Amino acid sequence: MSAVSDFPDWGDPHSPANSYRLSQGYITETFPETSVPNMVTAVLADYRGYDTMFETVVIFTAGIAIIAILRRYGPKDKVVPEQKLYKKEPDLIVETTCRLMIPIIQLFALYVVAHGHHSPGGGFQGGVIFGASFILLALARDLQAAQKWVPENRILNLAGIGIFIYSGFGFLCLLLGSNFLDYSILHKVMGVTPIEARSHSMLGVEIGVAFTVAAIMFSIYSNLASKGEMKEGL
Amino acid sequence: MIWIFDSIILIFLVVTAIISLQVKDLLSAAMIFGVYSFLMCLLWAGMAAVDVAFTEAAVGAGVSAVFLIATVLRTSRRSSD
């Protein structure tokens, strides 16, 4: 408690963290180097792209681990007959509201992903919102209704595709003769200046993150809510 | 003016944190944990860290509260063995 009063003031431009040349470098150099107005995304997806790639892999691994622990195959559902009690007629108000809300939520999620390098947002947030829209569908209707859109094998494919997109950008940079995840070399493929190529590659990388996060979020929910049997949700 | 908001939110933050640790019912603990995440999100937004606030709102207050509630509803007090 007594040490708190020695902290620099909030937003103090002369505090040690703000006056050190690293953060000054990020603040002044980000826009000229990458043409991305949102510094946070530039640091996450470009300067520390390697870190973010393995964060995505961590989420993928967590999803795989939850599937490995919880998922049960085969007809074992005879033990819990009182589940039929929860089976109700679909509520009119809930269903109409969800039918109106879910497209808006998904559109907003796509906006968050696509605009992540210009305004707050990005792959993680957009992916979570997109996965949450399917969770809302599963809560309002049934797990079966949501699984009609995203069956289990498609979930795992989408999660893998996300990591494949991210690491594909990295290996494309290697193939063109630069460092791993050094996006500026991609201007040879994209036909823009090297600075704009970094901005476009950040968008591509965010899309990969969003694929993985959305798929894994819905997979975790459907495993938790159905006791790993993927038959009936909550 | 902003410090009044900040102190109100901080007081509620401490209160919700203590309640969610102390309350016996697991379902209400999960819900109050969602409230805690939402207050944390308000604090981040007040400090102009909008990216962090966005993540906290989506992940902390939204999805992880749903995960916790789903887990609580699907587990029983006694094991079936």
PDB file of N, CA, C and O in Angstrom, chain A residues 78-113:
ATOM      1  N   LYS A  78     -28.742 -43.657 -21.578  1.00  0.00           N
ATOM      2  CA  LYS A  78     -29.936 -44.202 -20.925  1.00  0.00           C
ATOM      3  C   LYS A  78     -29.978 -43.923 -19.433  1.00  0.00           C
ATOM      4  O   LYS A  78     -30.986 -44.136 -18.781  1.00  0.00           O
ATOM      5  N   VAL A  79     -28.862 -43.440 -18.876  1.00  0.00           N
ATOM      6  CA  VAL A  79     -28.783 -43.253 -17.428  1.00  0.00           C
ATOM      7  C   VAL A  79     -29.601 -42.056 -16.977  1.00  0.00           C
ATOM      8  O   VAL A  79     -30.081 -42.018 -15.854  1.00  0.00           O
ATOM      9  N   VAL A  80     -29.766 -41.059 -17.822  1.00  0.00           N
ATOM     10  CA  VAL A  80     -30.371 -39.802 -17.391  1.00  0.00           C
ATOM     11  C   VAL A  80     -31.714 -39.611 -18.072  1.00  0.00           C
ATOM     12  O   VAL A  80     -31.813 -38.901 -19.058  1.00  0.00           O
ATOM     13  N   PRO A  81     -32.780 -40.229 -17.563  1.00  0.00           N
ATOM     14  CA  PRO A  81     -34.063 -40.059 -18.246  1.00  0.00           C
ATOM     15  C   PRO A  81     -34.732 -38.725 -17.939  1.00  0.00           C
ATOM     16  O   PRO A  81     -35.575 -38.289 -18.705  1.00  0.00           O
ATOM     17  N   GLU A  82     -34.334 -38.046 -16.842  1.00  0.00           N
ATOM     18  CA  GLU A  82     -35.050 -36.816 -16.501  1.00  0.00           C
ATOM     19  C   GLU A  82     -34.659 -35.671 -17.429  1.00  0.00           C
ATOM     20  O   GLU A  82     -35.210 -34.585 -17.325  1.00  0.00           O
ATOM     21  N   GLN A  83     -33.734 -35.929 -18.342  1.00  0.00           N
ATOM     22  CA  GLN A  83     -33.415 -34.884 -19.325  1.00  0.00           C
ATOM     23  C   GLN A  83     -34.619 -34.548 -20.186  1.00  0.00           C
ATOM     24  O   GLN A  83     -34.729 -33.455 -20.697  1.00  0.00           O
ATOM     25  N   LYS A  84     -35.517 -35.521 -20.342  1.00  0.00           N
ATOM     26  CA  LYS A  84     -36.694 -35.274 -21.171  1.00  0.00           C
ATOM     27  C   LYS A  84     -37.582 -34.202 -20.548  1.00  0.00           C
ATOM     28  O   LYS A  84     -38.362 -33.570 -21.236  1.00  0.00           O
ATOM     29  N   LEU A  85     -37.429 -34.009 -19.226  1.00  0.00           N
ATOM     30  CA  LEU A  85     -38.243 -32.989 -18.572  1.00  0.00           C
ATOM     31  C   LEU A  85     -37.904 -31.598 -19.081  1.00  0.00           C
ATOM     32  O   LEU A  85     -38.761 -30.722 -19.130  1.00  0.00           O
ATOM     33  N   TYR A  86     -36.631 -31.408 -19.439  1.00  0.00           N
ATOM     34  CA  TYR A  86     -36.225 -30.077 -19.890  1.00  0.00           C
ATOM     35  C   TYR A  86     -36.706 -29.774 -21.303  1.00  0.00           C
ATOM     36  O   TYR A  86     -36.638 -28.647 -21.757  1.00  0.00           O
ATOM     37  N   LYS A  87     -37.150 -30.819 -21.999  1.00  0.00           N
ATOM     38  CA  LYS A  87     -37.557 -30.628 -23.387  1.00  0.00           C
ATOM     39  C   LYS A  87     -38.866 -29.861 -23.415  1.00  0.00           C
ATOM     40  O   LYS A  87     -39.918 -30.371 -23.038  1.00  0.00           O
ATOM     41  N   LYS A  88     -38.810 -28.612 -23.846  1.00  0.00           N
ATOM     42  CA  LYS A  88     -40.012 -27.786 -23.870  1.00  0.00           C
ATOM     43  C   LYS A  88     -40.299 -27.334 -25.292  1.00  0.00           C
ATOM     44  O   LYS A  88     -39.451 -27.441 -26.173  1.00  0.00           O
ATOM     45  N   GLU A  89     -41.495 -26.841 -25.467  1.00  0.00           N
ATOM     46  CA  GLU A  89     -41.813 -26.220 -26.736  1.00  0.00           C
ATOM     47  C   GLU A  89     -40.986 -24.947 -26.881  1.00  0.00           C
ATOM     48  O   GLU A  89     -40.742 -24.247 -25.894  1.00  0.00           O
ATOM     49  N   PRO A  90     -40.519 -24.630 -28.086  1.00  0.00           N
ATOM     50  CA  PRO A  90     -39.729 -23.409 -28.242  1.00  0.00           C
ATOM     51  C   PRO A  90     -40.556 -22.164 -27.919  1.00  0.00           C
ATOM     52  O   PRO A  90     -41.687 -22.019 -28.391  1.00  0.00           O
ATOM     53  N   ASP A  91     -39.984 -21.323 -27.079  1.00  0.00           N
ATOM     54  CA  ASP A  91     -40.674 -20.123 -26.630  1.00  0.00           C
ATOM     55  C   ASP A  91     -40.712 -19.099 -27.751  1.00  0.00           C
ATOM     56  O   ASP A  91     -39.700 -18.864 -28.421  1.00  0.00           O
ATOM     57  N   LEU A  92     -41.869 -18.482 -27.965  1.00  0.00           N
ATOM     58  CA  LEU A  92     -42.030 -17.589 -29.118  1.00  0.00           C
ATOM     59  C   LEU A  92     -41.159 -16.349 -28.989  1.00  0.00           C
ATOM     60  O   LEU A  92     -40.459 -15.954 -29.926  1.00  0.00           O
ATOM     61  N   ILE A  93     -41.170 -15.730 -27.780  1.00  0.00           N
ATOM     62  CA  ILE A  93     -40.428 -14.482 -27.595  1.00  0.00           C
ATOM     63  C   ILE A  93     -38.932 -14.725 -27.738  1.00  0.00           C
ATOM     64  O   ILE A  93     -38.225 -14.010 -28.467  1.00  0.00           O
ATOM     65  N   VAL A  94     -38.454 -15.788 -27.065  1.00  0.00           N
ATOM     66  CA  VAL A  94     -37.023 -16.081 -27.124  1.00  0.00           C
ATOM     67  C   VAL A  94     -36.595 -16.383 -28.545  1.00  0.00           C
ATOM     68  O   VAL A  94     -35.568 -15.888 -29.035  1.00  0.00           O
ATOM     69  N   GLU A  95     -37.426 -17.158 -29.242  1.00  0.00           N
ATOM     70  CA  GLU A  95     -37.006 -17.572 -30.575  1.00  0.00           C
ATOM     71  C   GLU A  95     -36.999 -16.403 -31.550  1.00  0.00           C
ATOM     72  O   GLU A  95     -36.087 -16.247 -32.354  1.00  0.00           O
ATOM     73  N   THR A  96     -38.032 -15.538 -31.466  1.00  0.00           N
ATOM     74  CA  THR A  96     -38.072 -14.390 -32.374  1.00  0.00           C
ATOM     75  C   THR A  96     -36.920 -13.437 -32.097  1.00  0.00           C
ATOM     76  O   THR A  96     -36.281 -12.938 -33.034  1.00  0.00           O
ATOM     77  N   THR A  97     -36.650 -13.199 -30.810  1.00  0.00           N
ATOM     78  CA  THR A  97     -35.548 -12.308 -30.477  1.00  0.00           C
ATOM     79  C   THR A  97     -34.233 -12.849 -31.012  1.00  0.00           C
ATOM     80  O   THR A  97     -33.425 -12.114 -31.586  1.00  0.00           O
ATOM     81  N   CYS A  98     -34.018 -14.150 -30.839  1.00  0.00           N
ATOM     82  CA  CYS A  98     -32.761 -14.724 -31.310  1.00  0.00           C
ATOM     83  C   CYS A  98     -32.680 -14.700 -32.824  1.00  0.00           C
ATOM     84  O   CYS A  98     -31.614 -14.462 -33.382  1.00  0.00           O
ATOM     85  N   ARG A  99     -33.823 -14.922 -33.484  1.00  0.00           N
ATOM     86  CA  ARG A  99     -33.785 -14.881 -34.936  1.00  0.00           C
ATOM     87  C   ARG A  99     -33.408 -13.493 -35.428  1.00  0.00           C
ATOM     88  O   ARG A  99     -32.750 -13.342 -36.449  1.00  0.00           O
ATOM     89  N   LEU A 100     -33.832 -12.447 -34.687  1.00  0.00           N
ATOM     90  CA  LEU A 100     -33.449 -11.092 -35.080  1.00  0.00           C
ATOM     91  C   LEU A 100     -32.020 -10.770 -34.680  1.00  0.00           C
ATOM     92  O   LEU A 100     -31.298 -10.069 -35.400  1.00  0.00           O
ATOM     93  N   MET A 101     -31.601 -11.274 -33.516  1.00  0.00           N
ATOM     94  CA  MET A 101     -30.314 -10.842 -32.963  1.00  0.00           C
ATOM     95  C   MET A 101     -29.123 -11.545 -33.611  1.00  0.00           C
ATOM     96  O   MET A 101     -28.079 -10.942 -33.820  1.00  0.00           O
ATOM     97  N   ILE A 102     -29.271 -12.848 -33.901  1.00  0.00           N
ATOM     98  CA  ILE A 102     -28.098 -13.623 -34.307  1.00  0.00           C
ATOM     99  C   ILE A 102     -27.456 -13.106 -35.594  1.00  0.00           C
ATOM    100  O   ILE A 102     -26.226 -12.972 -35.647  1.00  0.00           O
ATOM    101  N   PRO A 103     -28.227 -12.745 -36.642  1.00  0.00           N
ATOM    102  CA  PRO A 103     -27.554 -12.168 -37.814  1.00  0.00           C
ATOM    103  C   PRO A 103     -26.826 -10.875 -37.498  1.00  0.00           C
ATOM    104  O   PRO A 103     -25.716 -10.644 -38.011  1.00  0.00           O
ATOM    105  N   ILE A 104     -27.399 -10.042 -36.607  1.00  0.00           N
ATOM    106  CA  ILE A 104     -26.730  -8.785 -36.267  1.00  0.00           C
ATOM    107  C   ILE A 104     -25.434  -9.067 -35.510  1.00  0.00           C
ATOM    108  O   ILE A 104     -24.405  -8.446 -35.766  1.00  0.00           O
ATOM    109  N   ILE A 105     -25.473 -10.033 -34.588  1.00  0.00           N
ATOM    110  CA  ILE A 105     -24.272 -10.380 -33.828  1.00  0.00           C
ATOM    111  C   ILE A 105     -23.186 -10.878 -34.773  1.00  0.00           C
ATOM    112  O   ILE A 105     -22.018 -10.488 -34.678  1.00  0.00           O
ATOM    113  N   GLN A 106     -23.591 -11.723 -35.731  1.00  0.00           N
ATOM    114  CA  GLN A 106     -22.578 -12.278 -36.633  1.00  0.00           C
ATOM    115  C   GLN A 106     -22.010 -11.202 -37.546  1.00  0.00           C
ATOM    116  O   GLN A 106     -20.802 -11.180 -37.821  1.00  0.00           O
ATOM    117  N   LEU A 107     -22.879 -10.293 -37.993  1.00  0.00           N
ATOM    118  CA  LEU A 107     -22.396  -9.200 -38.841  1.00  0.00           C
ATOM    119  C   LEU A 107     -21.415  -8.326 -38.065  1.00  0.00           C
ATOM    120  O   LEU A 107     -20.363  -7.920 -38.583  1.00  0.00           O
ATOM    121  N   PHE A 108     -21.750  -8.051 -36.789  1.00  0.00           N
ATOM    122  CA  PHE A 108     -20.861  -7.250 -35.960  1.00  0.00           C
ATOM    123  C   PHE A 108     -19.538  -7.968 -35.731  1.00  0.00           C
ATOM    124  O   PHE A 108     -18.471  -7.334 -35.741  1.00  0.00           O
ATOM    125  N   ALA A 109     -19.602  -9.300 -35.569  1.00  0.00           N
ATOM    126  CA  ALA A 109     -18.360 -10.052 -35.376  1.00  0.00           C
ATOM    127  C   ALA A 109     -17.473  -9.949 -36.611  1.00  0.00           C
ATOM    128  O   ALA A 109     -16.262  -9.730 -36.501  1.00  0.00           O
ATOM    129  N   LEU A 110     -18.096 -10.045 -37.793  1.00  0.00           N
ATOM    130  CA  LEU A 110     -17.301  -9.920 -39.013  1.00  0.00           C
ATOM    131  C   LEU A 110     -16.710  -8.526 -39.135  1.00  0.00           C
ATOM    132  O   LEU A 110     -15.564  -8.353 -39.569  1.00  0.00           O
ATOM    133  N   TYR A 111     -17.487  -7.507 -38.707  1.00  0.00           N
ATOM    134  CA  TYR A 111     -16.967  -6.137 -38.744  1.00  0.00           C
ATOM    135  C   TYR A 111     -15.774  -5.994 -37.804  1.00  0.00           C
ATOM    136  O   TYR A 111     -14.766  -5.369 -38.154  1.00  0.00           O
ATOM    137  N   VAL A 112     -15.891  -6.594 -36.606  1.00  0.00           N
ATOM    138  CA  VAL A 112     -14.788  -6.488 -35.634  1.00  0.00           C
ATOM    139  C   VAL A 112     -13.530  -7.134 -36.192  1.00  0.00           C
ATOM    140  O   VAL A 112     -12.427  -6.599 -36.054  1.00  0.00           O
ATOM    141  N   VAL A 113     -13.692  -8.284 -36.870  1.00  0.00           N
ATOM    142  CA  VAL A 113     -12.517  -8.939 -37.438  1.00  0.00           C
ATOM    143  C   VAL A 113     -11.947  -8.100 -38.580  1.00  0.00           C
ATOM    144  O   VAL A 113     -10.751  -7.827 -38.641  1.00  0.00           O
TER     145      VAL A 113
END
